[in-house]
XYZ file of C-alpha atoms in Angstrom:
714
model
C -108.627 93.572 99.173
C -107.010 91.962 96.172
C -107.584 91.534 92.447
C -109.351 88.195 91.979
C -110.669 88.201 88.400
C -110.094 90.098 85.209
C -112.512 89.706 82.307
C -111.393 90.724 78.829
C -113.767 90.791 75.873
C -112.943 91.605 72.236
C -109.436 92.941 72.877
C -106.920 91.834 70.219
C -106.681 87.999 70.338
C -108.590 87.829 73.634
C -112.173 87.442 72.489
C -113.718 86.123 75.695
C -111.317 85.268 78.512
C -111.209 85.411 82.267
C -108.104 85.387 84.445
C -108.226 84.264 88.055
C -105.661 85.648 90.507
C -104.764 85.065 94.142
C -102.985 87.057 96.818
C -99.220 87.259 96.452
C -97.477 86.331 93.198
C -99.465 85.124 90.182
C -98.140 83.713 86.940
C -99.419 83.842 83.366
C -97.694 81.347 81.096
C -98.210 80.367 77.506
C -96.640 79.917 74.121
C -95.428 82.850 72.013
C -98.232 84.973 70.561
C -100.801 83.405 72.865
C -101.736 86.833 74.240
C -99.783 87.192 77.504
C -98.645 90.728 76.671
C -102.151 91.633 75.479
C -103.554 90.494 78.823
C -101.080 92.625 80.772
C -101.829 95.583 78.511
C -105.569 95.219 79.143
C -105.032 95.275 82.913
C -102.893 98.382 82.521
C -105.515 100.119 80.374
C -108.004 99.732 83.213
C -105.853 100.196 86.321
C -102.559 101.924 85.436
C -102.714 105.714 85.365
C -99.261 105.817 83.768
C -100.534 103.980 80.702
C -101.938 106.671 78.430
C -104.785 105.081 76.495
C -107.959 106.774 75.282
C -110.101 107.197 72.179
C -107.293 109.074 70.411
C -105.028 106.027 70.726
C -107.731 103.461 69.941
C -106.944 101.454 66.790
C -108.950 99.063 64.658
C -106.393 96.364 65.516
C -107.311 96.720 69.211
C -110.581 94.914 68.488
C -110.704 91.133 68.504
C -109.314 89.654 65.337
C -112.082 87.054 65.434
C -114.859 89.643 65.054
C -114.199 90.168 61.383
C -115.845 93.584 61.281
C -115.193 95.489 64.508
C -117.711 98.248 63.880
C -120.366 98.514 66.580
C -118.702 95.984 68.864
C -117.498 96.779 72.394
C -114.210 96.128 74.127
C -114.815 95.252 77.787
C -112.203 95.046 80.534
C -113.544 94.337 84.007
C -111.733 93.846 87.335
C -113.232 92.025 90.318
C -111.777 92.839 93.757
C -112.462 90.392 96.568
C -112.274 90.428 100.363
C -112.848 94.120 100.853
C -112.340 94.396 104.593
C -114.427 96.366 107.060
C -111.495 98.743 107.392
C -111.453 99.241 103.616
C -115.190 99.906 103.637
C -114.632 103.047 105.671
C -112.960 104.424 102.558
C -115.437 106.272 100.365
C -113.770 104.801 97.293
C -114.615 101.223 98.343
C -118.216 102.200 98.830
C -118.281 103.208 95.154
C -117.057 99.756 94.089
C -119.220 97.570 96.306
C -122.713 96.666 95.001
C -125.550 97.765 97.231
C -127.190 94.364 96.724
C -125.212 91.235 95.925
C -126.378 89.034 93.076
C -126.286 85.588 94.658
C -126.572 83.736 91.354
C -123.618 85.663 89.973
C -121.536 84.930 93.052
C -122.220 81.211 92.974
C -121.959 80.662 89.226
C -119.145 83.013 88.436
C -116.720 83.107 91.357
C -117.733 79.745 92.761
C -117.479 80.705 96.408
C -119.535 81.887 99.325
C -120.712 85.466 99.511
C -117.886 87.864 100.332
C -117.425 91.570 100.216
C -116.371 92.433 96.704
C -116.301 95.311 94.266
C -115.849 95.756 90.541
C -114.459 98.308 88.107
C -115.153 98.010 84.393
C -114.197 99.807 81.205
C -116.542 99.723 78.230
C -115.020 100.964 74.977
C -118.173 101.450 72.953
C -119.888 103.708 70.403
C -121.073 106.971 71.951
C -124.681 107.308 73.052
C -125.854 109.112 69.899
C -124.324 106.500 67.647
C -125.829 103.630 69.700
C -129.269 105.221 69.425
C -128.735 105.520 65.683
C -127.729 101.855 65.449
C -130.708 100.719 67.542
C -133.136 102.683 65.351
C -131.462 101.383 62.202
C -131.936 97.821 63.473
C -135.663 98.518 63.621
C -136.034 100.035 60.162
C -133.781 97.666 58.216
C -130.818 100.020 57.633
C -128.543 98.548 60.292
C -125.671 97.430 58.056
C -125.690 100.728 56.187
C -125.442 102.756 59.411
C -122.948 100.355 60.923
C -120.614 100.606 57.926
C -120.259 104.368 58.561
C -118.947 103.972 62.132
C -115.499 105.460 62.795
C -113.132 105.089 65.741
C -113.873 108.711 66.609
C -117.473 107.606 67.334
C -116.250 105.551 70.309
C -116.144 106.538 73.986
C -114.482 105.236 77.141
C -117.100 104.536 79.799
C -115.958 103.504 83.287
C -118.379 101.812 85.667
C -118.377 100.201 89.104
C -120.571 97.635 90.876
C -121.186 95.463 87.814
C -122.231 91.883 88.543
C -122.029 90.102 85.231
C -119.955 87.535 83.420
C -119.150 89.537 80.301
C -117.437 86.514 78.737
C -120.897 84.923 78.484
C -122.188 85.503 74.942
C -125.755 85.907 76.215
C -124.714 88.645 78.654
C -122.839 90.417 75.872
C -125.957 90.356 73.701
C -128.096 91.832 76.507
C -125.929 94.959 76.694
C -124.712 95.272 73.085
C -127.078 93.298 70.899
C -126.737 90.522 68.350
C -124.754 92.389 65.701
C -124.486 89.403 63.359
C -128.297 89.239 63.386
C -128.704 92.984 62.841
C -129.886 93.737 66.389
C -128.591 96.523 68.675
C -129.541 97.591 72.210
C -130.849 101.104 72.701
C -128.874 102.904 75.451
C -132.222 103.838 76.997
C -132.447 100.170 77.968
C -129.050 99.969 79.705
C -129.272 97.723 82.757
C -127.180 99.109 85.631
C -127.472 95.848 87.565
C -125.434 94.296 84.758
C -123.150 97.124 83.698
C -122.847 98.928 87.011
C -122.934 102.675 87.520
C -120.638 105.377 86.170
C -117.441 106.079 88.104
C -114.628 108.588 87.899
C -111.600 106.449 87.019
C -109.314 109.010 88.673
C -110.688 107.853 92.045
C -109.639 104.303 91.181
C -106.136 105.362 90.197
C -105.735 107.348 93.420
C -106.343 104.287 95.584
C -105.052 101.423 93.432
C -101.448 101.811 92.371
C -100.282 99.822 89.362
C -96.720 99.641 88.099
C -95.528 97.879 84.973
C -92.029 96.446 84.637
C -91.258 95.726 80.993
C -89.331 92.679 79.819
C -87.049 94.975 77.789
C -86.572 97.383 80.649
C -83.769 99.913 80.762
C -83.287 100.298 84.493
C -80.744 103.103 84.221
C -83.130 105.121 82.069
C -86.031 104.443 84.455
C -83.989 105.738 87.391
C -83.373 109.012 85.543
C -87.075 109.693 84.928
C -88.902 112.301 87.071
C -91.272 109.583 88.407
C -88.547 107.105 89.325
C -89.091 104.998 92.482
C -86.621 107.031 94.583
C -88.395 110.285 93.783
C -91.796 108.726 94.476
C -90.632 107.437 97.855
C -89.136 110.813 98.815
C -92.346 112.633 97.844
C -94.272 110.316 100.140
C -91.977 110.554 103.148
C -91.137 114.274 102.835
C -93.791 115.171 105.395
C -92.175 112.805 107.916
C -88.755 114.518 107.787
C -88.040 116.667 110.834
C -88.296 120.401 110.251
C -84.941 120.958 111.985
C -83.235 118.631 109.464
C -84.741 120.511 106.514
C -83.825 123.918 107.991
C -80.235 122.770 108.504
C -80.051 121.684 104.850
C -81.503 125.010 103.661
C -78.939 126.965 105.701
C -76.085 124.930 104.224
C -77.400 125.454 100.692
C -77.666 129.234 101.239
C -74.110 129.277 102.530
C -72.990 127.187 99.553
C -74.688 129.588 97.114
C -72.821 132.545 98.698
C -69.475 130.768 98.599
C -69.896 129.832 94.951
C -70.810 133.415 94.018
C -67.814 134.810 95.928
C -65.224 132.689 94.144
C -63.061 135.339 92.380
C -63.110 133.566 89.033
C -66.902 133.251 89.189
C -67.572 136.854 90.203
C -65.106 138.024 87.526
C -67.307 136.479 84.825
C -70.110 138.826 85.883
C -67.728 141.764 85.735
C -66.624 140.794 82.229
C -70.240 140.606 81.031
C -70.919 144.063 82.518
C -67.900 145.511 80.684
C -69.012 143.975 77.411
C -72.529 145.390 77.843
C -71.034 148.839 78.493
C -68.992 148.594 75.306
C -72.008 147.484 73.235
C -74.822 149.791 74.391
C -73.286 152.325 76.772
C -73.793 153.174 80.395
C -77.378 154.448 80.065
C -78.869 151.250 78.703
C -76.579 148.678 80.277
C -78.173 146.590 83.098
C -75.953 145.769 86.056
C -75.736 142.003 86.421
C -74.032 139.559 88.754
C -73.331 135.847 88.572
C -74.806 133.935 91.480
C -75.568 130.360 92.536
C -79.227 129.437 92.983
C -79.269 125.864 94.176
C -82.853 125.124 95.213
C -83.502 124.914 98.902
C -86.730 122.845 98.810
C -86.356 119.170 99.605
C -88.413 117.889 96.648
C -85.986 119.512 94.191
C -82.974 118.197 96.070
C -84.427 114.683 95.861
C -83.867 114.789 92.092
C -80.160 114.433 92.771
C -80.559 111.299 94.863
C -79.424 108.140 93.139
C -78.412 104.618 93.959
C -74.931 103.198 93.546
C -73.350 99.945 94.704
C -71.220 100.408 97.810
C -68.227 98.635 96.290
C -68.407 100.302 92.846
C -68.389 103.845 91.596
C -71.447 103.758 89.360
C -74.649 101.799 88.979
C -73.995 101.138 85.297
C -71.242 98.745 86.375
C -73.880 96.340 87.654
C -75.033 93.560 85.349
C -78.503 93.564 83.752
C -79.750 90.896 86.148
C -78.816 92.831 89.287
C -80.215 96.049 87.811
C -83.548 94.321 87.185
C -83.703 92.954 90.712
C -82.695 96.358 92.117
C -85.533 98.039 90.265
C -88.097 95.498 91.497
C -86.798 95.959 95.059
C -87.200 99.748 94.830
C -90.756 99.430 93.528
C -91.625 97.105 96.425
C -90.219 99.671 98.867
C -92.271 102.348 97.127
C -95.391 100.206 97.532
C -94.666 99.652 101.196
C -94.172 103.360 101.815
C -97.427 104.216 100.033
C -99.612 101.522 101.525
C -101.261 103.851 104.018
C -102.844 105.956 101.282
C -103.321 103.215 98.672
C -105.640 100.259 99.232
C -103.886 97.966 96.794
C -100.620 97.962 94.875
C -100.363 95.793 91.776
C -96.972 95.035 90.254
C -97.139 93.754 86.682
C -93.870 92.175 85.546
C -93.230 90.932 82.039
C -90.706 88.086 82.051
C -89.021 88.648 85.439
C -86.498 85.974 84.484
C -84.855 88.320 81.965
C -81.085 88.411 82.474
C -81.367 86.588 85.820
C -79.506 83.410 86.794
C -81.637 80.302 87.391
C -81.141 80.139 91.164
C -81.823 83.856 91.544
C -84.993 83.456 89.452
C -86.329 80.871 91.855
C -85.257 82.798 94.952
C -86.806 85.998 93.626
C -90.099 84.317 92.838
C -90.256 82.494 96.164
C -89.832 85.801 97.972
C -92.361 87.569 95.760
C -94.832 84.885 96.798
C -94.999 86.423 100.246
C -98.611 87.492 100.634
C -98.375 91.150 101.543
C -101.724 92.707 102.231
C -100.759 95.710 100.146
C -98.958 94.180 97.175
C -100.087 91.757 94.496
C -97.834 90.553 91.688
C -98.941 89.475 88.216
C -96.163 88.251 85.943
C -95.837 86.575 82.578
C -93.057 84.083 81.990
C -91.533 81.521 79.656
C -89.329 80.111 82.400
C -89.862 76.529 83.551
C -87.748 77.429 86.568
C -90.331 79.999 87.650
C -93.184 77.628 86.897
C -91.418 75.062 89.076
C -91.687 77.288 92.133
C -95.077 78.711 91.171
C -98.091 77.571 93.107
C -100.175 75.846 90.435
C -103.261 77.417 92.040
C -101.845 80.816 91.061
C -101.118 79.952 87.443
C -103.126 80.983 84.375
C -102.196 79.104 81.201
C -102.863 80.673 77.809
C -103.504 78.544 74.739
C -103.386 79.851 71.209
C -106.480 78.384 69.547
C -105.768 79.889 66.118
C -104.282 83.054 64.627
C -107.246 85.064 65.879
C -108.075 83.832 69.370
C -106.614 82.430 72.554
C -108.193 81.002 75.661
C -107.233 81.025 79.327
C -107.040 77.773 81.257
C -106.895 77.226 85.000
C -105.037 73.959 85.777
C -106.611 73.633 89.227
C -110.225 74.282 88.262
C -112.173 71.541 90.072
C -108.955 69.608 90.671
C -109.282 69.297 94.436
C -112.806 67.961 94.032
C -111.535 65.430 91.491
C -108.843 64.375 93.948
C -111.365 63.883 96.745
C -114.249 62.298 94.821
C -112.492 60.279 92.126
C -108.960 59.619 93.330
C -110.154 59.315 96.937
C -107.371 61.522 98.311
C -108.415 62.018 101.915
C -107.064 64.733 104.175
C -104.927 66.472 101.516
C -105.343 69.333 99.090
C -104.623 67.634 95.792
C -103.630 70.812 93.910
C -100.951 71.626 96.495
C -99.476 68.122 96.285
C -99.380 68.328 92.489
C -97.808 71.786 92.634
C -94.972 70.387 94.719
C -94.523 67.539 92.226
C -94.181 69.780 89.175
C -90.496 70.601 89.206
C -88.709 72.402 86.346
C -88.589 69.217 84.318
C -92.208 68.214 84.760
C -93.735 71.697 84.660
C -93.069 71.641 80.919
C -96.576 70.169 80.689
C -97.917 73.672 81.411
C -96.084 75.057 78.357
C -96.596 72.179 75.895
C -99.135 72.042 73.062
C -99.434 68.296 73.655
C -98.064 65.929 76.301
C -96.825 62.339 76.479
C -96.554 60.702 79.903
C -94.185 57.756 80.406
C -93.034 55.957 83.533
C -89.488 54.835 82.784
C -86.052 56.150 81.879
C -86.005 53.976 78.754
C -89.059 55.681 77.265
C -87.870 59.124 78.324
C -84.545 58.649 76.532
C -85.464 56.549 73.502
C -88.789 58.000 72.316
C -87.456 61.545 71.621
C -84.510 60.007 69.741
C -86.817 57.776 67.666
C -89.010 60.735 66.728
C -86.051 62.879 65.684
C -84.208 60.157 63.740
C -87.237 58.570 62.070
C -89.666 61.459 61.544
C -87.072 64.182 61.065
C -88.466 66.599 63.651
C -88.052 66.743 67.413
C -90.835 66.528 69.961
C -89.899 70.074 70.965
C -90.395 71.286 67.400
C -93.823 69.654 67.416
C -94.615 71.351 70.723
C -94.952 68.039 72.567
C -93.603 67.655 76.079
C -92.531 64.163 77.202
C -92.610 63.679 80.959
C -91.317 60.769 82.969
C -93.681 60.500 85.922
C -91.537 57.896 87.671
C -93.364 56.025 90.363
C -96.215 58.528 90.537
C -99.442 57.115 89.143
C -100.456 58.387 85.693
C -103.845 59.434 86.998
C -102.298 61.944 89.398
C -100.846 63.952 86.522
C -103.181 63.191 83.613
C -106.160 64.553 85.563
C -104.887 68.071 84.827
C -105.916 67.561 81.192
C -109.643 68.089 81.012
C -112.271 70.353 79.458
C -112.407 72.287 82.745
C -108.619 72.553 83.169
C -105.886 72.190 80.516
C -107.473 71.635 77.117
C -104.482 69.854 75.629
C -104.090 66.297 74.361
C -102.284 63.972 76.769
C -101.044 60.503 75.753
C -100.194 57.915 78.379
C -97.708 55.207 77.367
C -97.511 52.229 79.686
C -96.760 48.484 79.627
C -99.251 45.666 79.662
C -96.442 43.226 80.512
C -98.265 40.379 78.751
C -96.911 36.977 79.702
C -94.774 35.212 77.092
C -95.174 31.476 77.464
C -91.884 29.792 78.217
C -90.037 33.012 79.019
C -88.312 32.931 82.405
C -88.220 36.730 82.647
C -91.953 37.078 81.995
C -93.949 37.222 85.216
C -97.618 36.672 85.982
C -97.644 39.324 88.707
C -96.341 41.931 86.227
C -99.168 41.078 83.823
C -101.713 41.351 86.650
C -100.402 44.825 87.465
C -100.665 45.749 83.773
C -104.290 44.585 83.579
C -105.179 46.392 86.810
C -103.516 49.581 85.541
C -105.516 49.388 82.310
C -108.802 48.976 84.167
C -108.076 51.959 86.400
C -107.050 54.279 83.535
C -110.028 53.208 81.430
C -112.460 53.960 84.255
C -110.867 57.344 84.916
C -110.367 58.699 81.419
C -112.607 56.771 79.021
C -114.968 59.760 78.724
C -112.196 62.387 78.731
C -111.452 63.525 75.133
C -108.110 65.002 76.201
C -106.547 61.823 77.647
C -105.837 58.532 75.871
C -103.755 55.547 76.931
C -101.505 53.481 74.659
C -100.271 50.114 75.827
C -97.035 48.343 75.034
C -97.809 44.627 74.573
C -94.762 43.805 76.698
C -92.110 46.449 77.409
C -90.451 49.047 75.175
C -87.208 47.078 74.885
C -88.967 43.859 73.834
C -91.475 45.556 71.530
C -88.699 47.536 69.858
C -86.667 44.456 68.919
C -89.805 42.626 67.736
C -89.693 44.963 64.724
C -87.442 43.250 62.186
C -85.802 46.488 61.036
C -84.696 47.298 64.586
C -82.744 44.093 65.242
C -79.503 45.327 63.652
C -79.345 48.200 66.143
C -79.572 45.764 69.035
C -76.902 43.527 67.460
C -74.566 46.529 67.374
C -75.095 47.197 71.084
C -74.470 43.556 71.954
C -71.192 43.506 69.986
C -69.970 46.764 71.528
C -70.982 45.900 75.078
C -70.242 42.216 75.613
C -66.628 40.981 75.622
C -67.358 37.249 75.623
C -67.839 35.932 72.073
C -70.051 33.120 73.322
C -72.436 35.523 75.024
C -72.518 37.708 71.899
C -73.408 34.785 69.612
C -75.991 33.479 72.059
C -77.882 36.786 72.343
C -77.706 37.546 68.625
C -78.958 34.061 67.772
C -81.848 34.300 70.237
C -82.940 37.655 68.828
C -82.412 36.697 65.187
C -83.961 33.252 64.995
C -85.016 32.158 68.465
C -88.548 31.636 69.735
C -90.564 34.495 71.149
C -89.695 33.309 74.665
C -85.973 33.084 73.872
C -85.977 36.540 72.308
C -87.854 37.971 75.296
C -85.448 36.475 77.850
C -82.399 37.532 75.854
C -83.501 41.170 75.575
C -84.466 41.415 79.236
C -81.111 39.895 80.274
C -79.210 42.413 78.132
C -81.213 45.300 79.576
C -80.619 44.100 83.113
C -76.882 43.685 82.573
C -76.401 47.028 80.865
C -78.938 49.022 82.906
C -82.260 50.107 81.421
C -81.427 53.802 81.138
C -77.986 53.197 79.669
C -79.387 50.644 77.197
C -81.855 53.249 75.958
C -79.026 55.786 75.680
C -76.951 53.401 73.561
C -79.945 52.678 71.339
C -80.632 56.400 70.937
C -77.084 56.853 69.622
C -77.243 53.792 67.357
C -80.573 54.129 65.529
C -80.990 55.891 62.208
C -83.837 56.812 59.884
C -84.495 53.161 59.015
C -85.663 52.404 62.562
C -89.295 51.476 63.142
C -91.314 53.174 65.871
C -93.526 50.609 67.631
C -97.076 51.282 66.541
C -98.443 52.035 70.019
C -95.807 54.760 70.427
C -96.617 56.193 67.003
C -100.313 56.253 67.933
C -99.476 58.067 71.177
C -97.501 60.707 69.268
C -100.351 61.130 66.781
C -102.882 61.690 69.568
C -100.690 64.234 71.375
C -100.100 66.041 68.073
C -103.715 66.132 66.858
C -104.164 69.837 67.553
C -100.620 70.759 66.553
C -99.673 69.229 63.217
C -99.636 71.532 60.212
C -98.966 70.964 56.527
C -95.729 72.902 56.971
C -94.523 70.418 59.589
C -95.584 67.407 57.500
C -93.743 68.858 54.510
C -90.540 69.099 56.539
C -90.946 65.482 57.713
C -91.573 64.274 54.169
C -88.599 66.153 52.741
C -86.356 64.747 55.448
C -87.235 61.110 54.888
C -87.284 61.453 51.079
C -83.665 62.565 51.158
C -82.753 59.293 52.892
C -83.863 57.169 49.930
C -81.493 56.273 47.112
C -84.042 56.180 44.329
C -83.700 55.127 40.717
C -84.941 56.803 37.554
C -88.446 55.393 38.050
C -88.934 58.009 40.738
C -87.788 60.991 38.637
C -91.264 62.464 38.676
C -91.336 62.460 42.473
C -87.814 63.884 42.602
C -88.859 66.777 40.383
C -91.953 67.342 42.504
C -89.884 67.641 45.675
C -87.450 69.981 43.941
C -90.000 72.306 42.321
C -92.848 72.291 44.850
C -93.599 75.772 46.197
C -97.292 76.589 46.595
C -99.461 75.160 49.423
C -101.458 73.150 46.883
C -98.295 71.684 45.342
C -96.933 70.825 48.794
C -100.130 68.975 49.665
C -100.094 67.024 46.400
C -96.412 66.115 46.738
C -96.930 64.813 50.273
C -99.806 62.660 49.026
C -97.646 61.295 46.175
C -94.936 60.347 48.652
C -97.427 58.540 50.893
C -98.785 56.653 47.866
C -95.300 55.568 46.803
C -94.084 54.661 50.292
C -97.171 53.672 52.301
C -95.205 51.691 54.886
C -92.717 54.431 55.694
C -93.074 55.718 59.283
C -93.681 59.288 58.100
C -96.385 58.060 55.692
C -98.016 56.109 58.515
C -97.864 59.178 60.758
C -99.436 61.405 58.084
C -102.165 58.842 57.407
C -102.976 58.467 61.096
C -102.962 62.173 61.938
C -105.429 62.772 59.105
C -104.554 66.372 58.330
C -104.294 65.795 54.577
C -106.944 63.080 54.321
C -104.354 60.764 52.733
C-alpha cells in the first residue's frame, strides 16, 4: 500500500486542495509562502504520532484565511491509501480502512482509475456534537449568527474516521456534511452520512501501522542523535529480540565484573569510608547508616543502547562532519530504521523539508535519484526550492503549489491529462508523453515549474538579449517579476507549452517565434523560411487558440532584424560593427545600409553581421551595449505583458517608473513631477504619480508596459 492522495480543507492558506502522490519519492514545489510547509504539517497532523496536535494546540490562525470568520467551519485532512494488497488485508488494521462497498462513481471521478483496493483515514476538526446540534437548531429558528458568534476553540473536537469515500474539496460535499454557513444553514449531527464521512476509528491503530518521520529543513542532526527516540535507539529496540541470549549474557557478566572492579579501586572505596567517618562525626554511631560507594552500570541491553553513537571512521567525533554529510547521514539512518521496522509497519512515510539544505549540487541529484527507488515499505514526500532536484524529479511525481493571493493557494499537477493530450492532439504514438517531457526538463528548463509566468523562445539570441532588454529598459529583471525564460531549442513549442492549461499548470505562457516574412529584394530572406513560419503559426493557433494560459507572439522577421528596425536601437548596432570589424570599408558599408539603405539592404546587412559574428555572441554584445534608451520590439513587450498578467503589482510598477524617471534630464517644466516622485508615499499617491508619468511620457517603454498590462487603468 502507499499514500496516493491527501485532501486538505480549510487549513491555513489551503482552502480546498488535493495532493497526488506516487510510490517512491514525491516532490512538492512552489514559491515562498505558497503553503508547502502547511501541506507537510497537515500530513503530520493526521499521520505522525510524534507531532503533538490536539484541541489544546488548535489556534484561530489554523483555519483558512479565506473563510473570514472561522467559527463553525471544519478543518478536514484526509488520506487515501491505494493498492492494499491481499497480504495487507490479512491485517486487522487494513480491514478498518477499506470500505465494505466501493463507491464506483467516487473511484472514477475522483481517482480517475479502475477499481482497486483502497482505504482512507480522515481527521475532522469540528465543533463538538452538542454545539453542532445547537447550531443546527439555531439555523431553524433564526438565531444562527448569534449562536455562531459565541463559538470558542474549546468547543471543537478531533474526530478520526476511516472508509470515507468523498471528495471533500468539492464545495457541495462540504455543504452536505457541514452546511452552508454563509447562508445560515448547518447540518444536524443526527444526519451524519457515514458513506461520506466514514466510520470512527482509533487513530492509535493508524500510528501503530503507519510510521511517519519528519526531517526539518533547519535540522540539528547532532541534537537529534542525542534524543531518546533517535534512529539508532529505535533500530536497537526493534532488533533486541533478535540478539542471541549468549551474547547478552556475556555482556551482563562483563558489566558485573566491571562494576566490582570500579568499586574496589582504593580511591573509590576510600570515598565511602570518608563519608562514613563524616556521618559518625555529625550524628554519632547510633544514627549513622553504613554506606558504600559502588558502580551500578545497567546490565539490560536497552539501557546500554543509549551509549551507542555514530562517528566517522577517519575522525574522532561526528561534529567534525559538515552539515551536508550530517543531513545525509540522518536520512540514511532513518531509511535503515524503516527497513528494520517494515515487518511490523505496513507503510513508512518520510517527510523531508528541503533535502537540498547544505548539500552540494551533484550530491543533491544523486541523493534524490536513489530516494526514487520504489521500496514497498518506504514512501518519500519532500518539499524543495531546488531546480537541481526538480531536474531529476519524475514530473509525474511532482505537485506544484501556486499562491493565488495572500489567503489561498492551489495545487497543480503538471501531468494531469498530459499523456492523453500527447496521444490525441500531438499524435505521439507508442510513447508516454509525460515521461519524455520529464526527461527534457533539465535544471535549466525545469524553472518553468517554479515560475509565476513563462516565456518560451527557440534561439540563443532571444535567450540572451530579452532578459538584458527587460533589465536595462524596464529597470527590473525577469527573475524579479517571477518570469522564467526558457530556450526550447529544436523542440517544438507545443511539446512544452501544453503543460500550461486549466487542468495542469495555471500559469501564463508566452511563445515568441519568428514569422520570417520575406523581404523583397533581400538575398538573405528565403521563401522556405517564411513557409515554415506560416506553418508554425497555423499549428500553434490550432493547438492553443482556446487555451487562456498560452499565447503566441510573432516576430515579423527575426529578433536581430526587428531590433534594428527600431530607430533608437541603431546606434547600439553601429557600436558593435565598429568594435567587431577591422576593415573600414566593411564598417562604412554596414552602417550605411542600416542607417539609410532600403529595407532589403538593411535586412541583408544585419543577417550578414549576425552570421559573421555568430548569433549567440552578437546577442551577448548587444546585451552589453544597450542602455535604458533601447526600444523593446512591440511583439516582445506584448509577450512580457501576457506572461506578467497575474504577477504585476503597483509596487513593481512604481519601481519601474522610478528607475526610468531617474534616467531623464528634465527641465524646470517638470518640477511638479519631480516633487511628486520625491514626496510620494501612500498607495494612492504612488498610483497617481505613476499615472502622471505615463501622461507625460506616453511613448516610454515603461509607460507602454503599464498601459498594456492594465493594472492601473492608465
